[in-house]
Amino acid sequence: MQTVSDYLFMASLLTLILSFVGGGGRYNGVSAYTTDLHMQQDPGKEFKRQDNAVKRYFKSKLFWIAVAGIVISVILSEIG
């Protein structure tokens, strides 16, 4: 049971990392130059854009599948 839990945890962790990387592909990214450029124009709009990117990430099914896998693996390791 412990090996199943370990493999599930590692697979879920890899999925979580891939969801971070994949989620970043839809977002233009934040650099000091682009942030400063946008902040000079309209700071509220820039904060809203960044906030929407975070909300979109937490709505991702891949993120929640990875989190559920980690939780299940922790429960399995406690049982076995």
GROMACS .gro file of N, CA, C and O in nm:
model
  320
    1MET      N    1   0.083  -0.119   0.000
    1MET     CA    2   0.000   0.000   0.000
    1MET      C    3   0.088   0.126   0.000
    1MET      O    4   0.050   0.226  -0.059
    2GLN      N    5   0.202   0.116   0.066
    2GLN     CA    6   0.290   0.232   0.075
    2GLN      C    7   0.347   0.270  -0.062
    2GLN      O    8   0.358   0.388  -0.094
    3THR      N    9   0.381   0.169  -0.144
    3THR     CA   10   0.437   0.200  -0.275
    3THR      C   11   0.332   0.264  -0.366
    3THR      O   12   0.364   0.355  -0.443
    4VAL      N   13   0.207   0.219  -0.355
    4VAL     CA   14   0.099   0.280  -0.433
    4VAL      C   15   0.083   0.425  -0.392
    4VAL      O   16   0.068   0.515  -0.476
    5SER      N   17   0.088   0.450  -0.264
    5SER     CA   18   0.077   0.586  -0.212
    5SER      C   19   0.192   0.673  -0.260
    5SER      O   20   0.171   0.788  -0.300
    6ASP      N   21   0.312   0.618  -0.260
    6ASP     CA   22   0.429   0.694  -0.306
    6ASP      C   23   0.419   0.728  -0.454
    6ASP      O   24   0.445   0.841  -0.495
    7TYR      N   25   0.379   0.629  -0.536
    7TYR     CA   26   0.365   0.654  -0.679
    7TYR      C   27   0.253   0.754  -0.707
    7TYR      O   28   0.266   0.839  -0.795
    8LEU      N   29   0.145   0.744  -0.635
    8LEU     CA   30   0.034   0.838  -0.653
    8LEU      C   31   0.077   0.979  -0.616
    8LEU      O   32   0.045   1.076  -0.685
    9PHE      N   33   0.152   0.991  -0.508
    9PHE     CA   34   0.200   1.122  -0.465
    9PHE      C   35   0.293   1.183  -0.570
    9PHE      O   36   0.279   1.300  -0.605
   10MET      N   37   0.387   1.102  -0.620
   10MET     CA   38   0.482   1.154  -0.719
   10MET      C   39   0.410   1.192  -0.849
   10MET      O   40   0.441   1.295  -0.909
   11ALA      N   41   0.314   1.110  -0.893
   11ALA     CA   42   0.240   1.142  -1.014
   11ALA      C   43   0.156   1.269  -0.994
   11ALA      O   44   0.148   1.353  -1.085
   12SER      N   45   0.097   1.283  -0.877
   12SER     CA   46   0.016   1.402  -0.850
   12SER      C   47   0.103   1.526  -0.841
   12SER      O   48   0.064   1.634  -0.887
   13LEU      N   49   0.220   1.512  -0.782
   13LEU     CA   50   0.312   1.625  -0.773
   13LEU      C   51   0.359   1.667  -0.912
   13LEU      O   52   0.366   1.786  -0.943
   14LEU      N   53   0.388   1.570  -0.997
   14LEU     CA   54   0.428   1.601  -1.134
   14LEU      C   55   0.313   1.669  -1.209
   14LEU      O   56   0.335   1.766  -1.283
   15THR      N   57   0.192   1.621  -1.188
   15THR     CA   58   0.075   1.683  -1.250
   15THR      C   59   0.056   1.827  -1.202
   15THR      O   60   0.023   1.917  -1.280
   16LEU      N   61   0.079   1.850  -1.074
   16LEU     CA   62   0.068   1.985  -1.018
   16LEU      C   63   0.172   2.078  -1.081
   16LEU      O   64   0.141   2.191  -1.117
   17ILE      N   65   0.293   2.029  -1.096
   17ILE     CA   66   0.398   2.109  -1.158
   17ILE      C   67   0.363   2.140  -1.303
   17ILE      O   68   0.378   2.253  -1.350
   18LEU      N   69   0.315   2.038  -1.375
   18LEU     CA   70   0.276   2.059  -1.514
   18LEU      C   71   0.158   2.156  -1.526
   18LEU      O   72   0.150   2.232  -1.623
   19SER      N   73   0.069   2.154  -1.429
   19SER     CA   74  -0.042   2.249  -1.434
   19SER      C   75   0.007   2.392  -1.412
   19SER      O   76  -0.047   2.486  -1.470
   20PHE      N   77   0.110   2.410  -1.329
   20PHE     CA   78   0.169   2.543  -1.312
   20PHE      C   79   0.233   2.589  -1.441
   20PHE      O   80   0.212   2.702  -1.486
   21VAL      N   81   0.310   2.500  -1.503
   21VAL     CA   82   0.379   2.536  -1.626
   21VAL      C   83   0.279   2.557  -1.739
   21VAL      O   84   0.288   2.653  -1.814
   22GLY      N   85   0.182   2.467  -1.751
   22GLY     CA   86   0.082   2.479  -1.856
   22GLY      C   87  -0.008   2.598  -1.837
   22GLY      O   88  -0.050   2.662  -1.933
   23GLY      N   89  -0.041   2.628  -1.713
   23GLY     CA   90  -0.124   2.745  -1.685
   23GLY      C   91  -0.052   2.874  -1.717
   23GLY      O   92  -0.113   2.974  -1.754
   24GLY      N   93   0.078   2.873  -1.705
   24GLY     CA   94   0.157   2.991  -1.737
   24GLY      C   95   0.164   3.018  -1.886
   24GLY      O   96   0.193   3.128  -1.929
   25GLY      N   97   0.135   2.916  -1.967
   25GLY     CA   98   0.139   2.933  -2.111
   25GLY      C   99   0.028   3.024  -2.161
   25GLY      O  100   0.043   3.092  -2.261
   26ARG      N  101  -0.085   3.025  -2.092
   26ARG     CA  102  -0.196   3.110  -2.132
   26ARG      C  103  -0.177   3.253  -2.083
   26ARG      O  104  -0.236   3.346  -2.132
   27TYR      N  105  -0.094   3.269  -1.983
   27TYR     CA  106  -0.070   3.400  -1.924
   27TYR      C  107   0.055   3.459  -1.987
   27TYR      O  108   0.154   3.389  -2.009
   28ASN      N  109   0.055   3.585  -2.018
   28ASN     CA  110   0.168   3.646  -2.085
   28ASN      C  111   0.293   3.652  -1.999
   28ASN      O  112   0.401   3.673  -2.049
   29GLY      N  113   0.278   3.635  -1.872
   29GLY     CA  114   0.393   3.640  -1.784
   29GLY      C  115   0.411   3.778  -1.725
   29GLY      O  116   0.355   3.876  -1.773
   30VAL      N  117   0.490   3.785  -1.623
   30VAL     CA  118   0.514   3.911  -1.556
   30VAL      C  119   0.663   3.936  -1.556
   30VAL      O  120   0.741   3.854  -1.509
   31SER      N  121   0.702   4.043  -1.612
   31SER     CA  122   0.841   4.086  -1.603
   31SER      C  123   0.840   4.228  -1.547
   31SER      O  124   0.737   4.295  -1.544
   32ALA      N  125   0.953   4.271  -1.503
   32ALA     CA  126   0.960   4.405  -1.445
   32ALA      C  127   0.923   4.509  -1.550
   32ALA      O  128   0.854   4.607  -1.520
   33TYR      N  129   0.966   4.486  -1.673
   33TYR     CA  130   0.938   4.584  -1.778
   33TYR      C  131   0.789   4.591  -1.810
   33TYR      O  132   0.731   4.700  -1.813
   34THR      N  133   0.727   4.475  -1.833
   34THR     CA  134   0.585   4.478  -1.871
   34THR      C  135   0.498   4.527  -1.756
   34THR      O  136   0.402   4.599  -1.779
   35THR      N  137   0.534   4.487  -1.633
   35THR     CA  138   0.455   4.532  -1.518
   35THR      C  139   0.466   4.683  -1.503
   35THR      O  140   0.366   4.751  -1.483
   36ASP      N  141   0.588   4.737  -1.513
   36ASP     CA  142   0.605   4.881  -1.501
   36ASP      C  143   0.534   4.955  -1.613
   36ASP      O  144   0.473   5.059  -1.592
   37LEU      N  145   0.540   4.900  -1.733
   37LEU     CA  146   0.474   4.963  -1.846
   37LEU      C  147   0.323   4.967  -1.826
   37LEU      O  148   0.258   5.069  -1.847
   38HIS      N  149   0.266   4.855  -1.782
   38HIS     CA  150   0.122   4.850  -1.759
   38HIS      C  151   0.081   4.935  -1.639
   38HIS      O  152  -0.026   4.994  -1.638
   39MET      N  153   0.165   4.937  -1.535
   39MET     CA  154   0.132   5.013  -1.415
   39MET      C  155   0.130   5.163  -1.446
   39MET      O  156   0.055   5.237  -1.384
   40GLN      N  157   0.212   5.207  -1.540
   40GLN     CA  158   0.211   5.348  -1.575
   40GLN      C  159   0.079   5.385  -1.643
   40GLN      O  160   0.032   5.497  -1.629
   41GLN      N  161   0.022   5.290  -1.715
   41GLN     CA  162  -0.102   5.319  -1.786
   41GLN      C  163  -0.222   5.312  -1.693
   41GLN      O  164  -0.297   5.406  -1.681
   42ASP      N  165  -0.242   5.196  -1.628
   42ASP     CA  166  -0.358   5.179  -1.540
   42ASP      C  167  -0.328   5.068  -1.440
   42ASP      O  168  -0.339   4.950  -1.474
   43PRO      N  169  -0.291   5.103  -1.317
   43PRO     CA  170  -0.257   4.999  -1.218
   43PRO      C  171  -0.373   4.906  -1.188
   43PRO      O  172  -0.355   4.786  -1.170
   44GLY      N  173  -0.494   4.956  -1.182
   44GLY     CA  174  -0.610   4.873  -1.151
   44GLY      C  175  -0.632   4.765  -1.256
   44GLY      O  176  -0.665   4.651  -1.224
   45LYS      N  177  -0.611   4.800  -1.381
   45LYS     CA  178  -0.628   4.705  -1.489
   45LYS      C  179  -0.522   4.595  -1.482
   45LYS      O  180  -0.551   4.478  -1.506
   46GLU      N  181  -0.399   4.632  -1.448
   46GLU     CA  182  -0.292   4.533  -1.436
   46GLU      C  183  -0.319   4.437  -1.321
   46GLU      O  184  -0.301   4.316  -1.334
   47PHE      N  185  -0.363   4.488  -1.207
   47PHE     CA  186  -0.393   4.401  -1.092
   47PHE      C  187  -0.509   4.307  -1.125
   47PHE      O  188  -0.508   4.191  -1.087
   48LYS      N  189  -0.608   4.357  -1.197
   48LYS     CA  190  -0.721   4.274  -1.234
   48LYS      C  191  -0.677   4.163  -1.330
   48LYS      O  192  -0.723   4.050  -1.320
   49ARG      N  193  -0.588   4.194  -1.422
   49ARG     CA  194  -0.538   4.095  -1.517
   49ARG      C  195  -0.462   3.985  -1.444
   49ARG      O  196  -0.480   3.866  -1.471
   50GLN      N  197  -0.379   4.023  -1.348
   50GLN     CA  198  -0.305   3.924  -1.271
   50GLN      C  199  -0.399   3.842  -1.184
   50GLN      O  200  -0.381   3.721  -1.169
   51ASP      N  201  -0.500   3.906  -1.127
   51ASP     CA  202  -0.596   3.837  -1.044
   51ASP      C  203  -0.676   3.735  -1.125
   51ASP      O  204  -0.703   3.624  -1.079
   52ASN      N  205  -0.713   3.771  -1.247
   52ASN     CA  206  -0.786   3.680  -1.333
   52ASN      C  207  -0.702   3.558  -1.368
   52ASN      O  208  -0.755   3.447  -1.381
   53ALA      N  209  -0.572   3.576  -1.385
   53ALA     CA  210  -0.483   3.463  -1.416
   53ALA      C  211  -0.480   3.365  -1.299
   53ALA      O  212  -0.483   3.243  -1.318
   54VAL      N  213  -0.476   3.416  -1.177
   54VAL     CA  214  -0.474   3.330  -1.059
   54VAL      C  215  -0.608   3.258  -1.044
   54VAL      O  216  -0.613   3.138  -1.016
   55LYS      N  217  -0.718   3.329  -1.064
   55LYS     CA  218  -0.850   3.267  -1.056
   55LYS      C  219  -0.866   3.157  -1.161
   55LYS      O  220  -0.921   3.052  -1.134
   56ARG      N  221  -0.816   3.183  -1.281
   56ARG     CA  222  -0.825   3.084  -1.388
   56ARG      C  223  -0.746   2.959  -1.351
   56ARG      O  224  -0.787   2.848  -1.379
   57TYR      N  225  -0.632   2.977  -1.287
   57TYR     CA  226  -0.552   2.862  -1.246
   57TYR      C  227  -0.626   2.777  -1.143
   57TYR      O  228  -0.627   2.655  -1.153
   58PHE      N  229  -0.688   2.841  -1.045
   58PHE     CA  230  -0.759   2.764  -0.942
   58PHE      C  231  -0.889   2.703  -0.993
   58PHE      O  232  -0.943   2.615  -0.929
   59LYS      N  233  -0.938   2.748  -1.107
   59LYS     CA  234  -1.055   2.686  -1.168
   59LYS      C  235  -1.016   2.567  -1.255
   59LYS      O  236  -1.102   2.494  -1.302
   60SER      N  237  -0.887   2.548  -1.276
   60SER     CA  238  -0.838   2.442  -1.363
   60SER      C  239  -0.867   2.304  -1.303
   60SER      O  240  -0.842   2.279  -1.185
   61LYS      N  241  -0.918   2.216  -1.386
   61LYS     CA  242  -0.946   2.079  -1.341
   61LYS      C  243  -0.819   2.003  -1.313
   61LYS      O  244  -0.814   1.922  -1.221
   62LEU      N  245  -0.713   2.030  -1.388
   62LEU     CA  246  -0.586   1.962  -1.368
   62LEU      C  247  -0.528   1.992  -1.230
   62LEU      O  248  -0.474   1.904  -1.163
   63PHE      N  249  -0.544   2.116  -1.185
   63PHE     CA  250  -0.497   2.153  -1.052
   63PHE      C  251  -0.570   2.073  -0.945
   63PHE      O  252  -0.508   2.018  -0.854
   64TRP      N  253  -0.701   2.064  -0.955
   64TRP     CA  254  -0.779   1.995  -0.853
   64TRP      C  255  -0.758   1.844  -0.857
   64TRP      O  256  -0.764   1.777  -0.754
   65ILE      N  257  -0.733   1.788  -0.976
   65ILE     CA  258  -0.701   1.646  -0.985
   65ILE      C  259  -0.569   1.618  -0.913
   65ILE      O  260  -0.556   1.521  -0.840
   66ALA      N  261  -0.471   1.706  -0.934
   66ALA     CA  262  -0.342   1.690  -0.868
   66ALA      C  263  -0.355   1.703  -0.716
   66ALA      O  264  -0.297   1.623  -0.641
   67VAL      N  265  -0.431   1.799  -0.670
   67VAL     CA  266  -0.450   1.818  -0.526
   67VAL      C  267  -0.523   1.698  -0.466
   67VAL      O  268  -0.485   1.649  -0.359
   68ALA      N  269  -0.625   1.649  -0.535
   68ALA     CA  270  -0.698   1.531  -0.485
   68ALA      C  271  -0.606   1.409  -0.479
   68ALA      O  272  -0.612   1.332  -0.383
   69GLY      N  273  -0.520   1.392  -0.578
   69GLY     CA  274  -0.425   1.281  -0.576
   69GLY      C  275  -0.329   1.290  -0.459
   69GLY      O  276  -0.297   1.188  -0.395
   70ILE      N  277  -0.283   1.409  -0.428
   70ILE     CA  278  -0.192   1.427  -0.314
   70ILE      C  279  -0.264   1.396  -0.184
   70ILE      O  280  -0.211   1.326  -0.098
   71VAL      N  281  -0.386   1.444  -0.169
   71VAL     CA  282  -0.463   1.418  -0.047
   71VAL      C  283  -0.490   1.268  -0.032
   71VAL      O  284  -0.473   1.211   0.077
   72ILE      N  285  -0.529   1.202  -0.141
   72ILE     CA  286  -0.555   1.058  -0.135
   72ILE      C  287  -0.429   0.981  -0.101
   72ILE      O  288  -0.433   0.885  -0.022
   73SER      N  289  -0.315   1.022  -0.156
   73SER     CA  290  -0.191   0.951  -0.126
   73SER      C  291  -0.151   0.969   0.021
   73SER      O  292  -0.100   0.875   0.082
   74VAL      N  293  -0.176   1.085   0.077
   74VAL     CA  294  -0.146   1.107   0.219
   74VAL      C  295  -0.239   1.019   0.306
   74VAL      O  296  -0.194   0.957   0.403
   75ILE      N  297  -0.365   1.011   0.269
   75ILE     CA  298  -0.459   0.927   0.344
   75ILE      C  299  -0.419   0.780   0.334
   75ILE      O  300  -0.420   0.707   0.433
   76LEU      N  301  -0.379   0.736   0.214
   76LEU     CA  302  -0.336   0.598   0.197
   76LEU      C  303  -0.212   0.566   0.278
   76LEU      O  304  -0.198   0.456   0.333
   77SER      N  305  -0.119   0.661   0.287
   77SER     CA  306   0.002   0.637   0.364
   77SER      C  307  -0.028   0.630   0.514
   77SER      O  308   0.041   0.557   0.587
   78GLU      N  309  -0.129   0.703   0.559
   78GLU     CA  310  -0.167   0.697   0.701
   78GLU      C  311  -0.239   0.567   0.734
   78GLU      O  312  -0.224   0.513   0.844
   79ILE      N  313  -0.317   0.515   0.639
   79ILE     CA  314  -0.390   0.391   0.662
   79ILE      C  315  -0.295   0.272   0.663
   79ILE      O  316  -0.305   0.185   0.748
   80GLY      N  317  -0.205   0.269   0.564
   80GLY     CA  318  -0.118   0.152   0.550
   80GLY      C  319   0.007   0.168   0.616
   80GLY      O  320   0.098   0.164   0.662
   0.00000   0.00000   0.00000
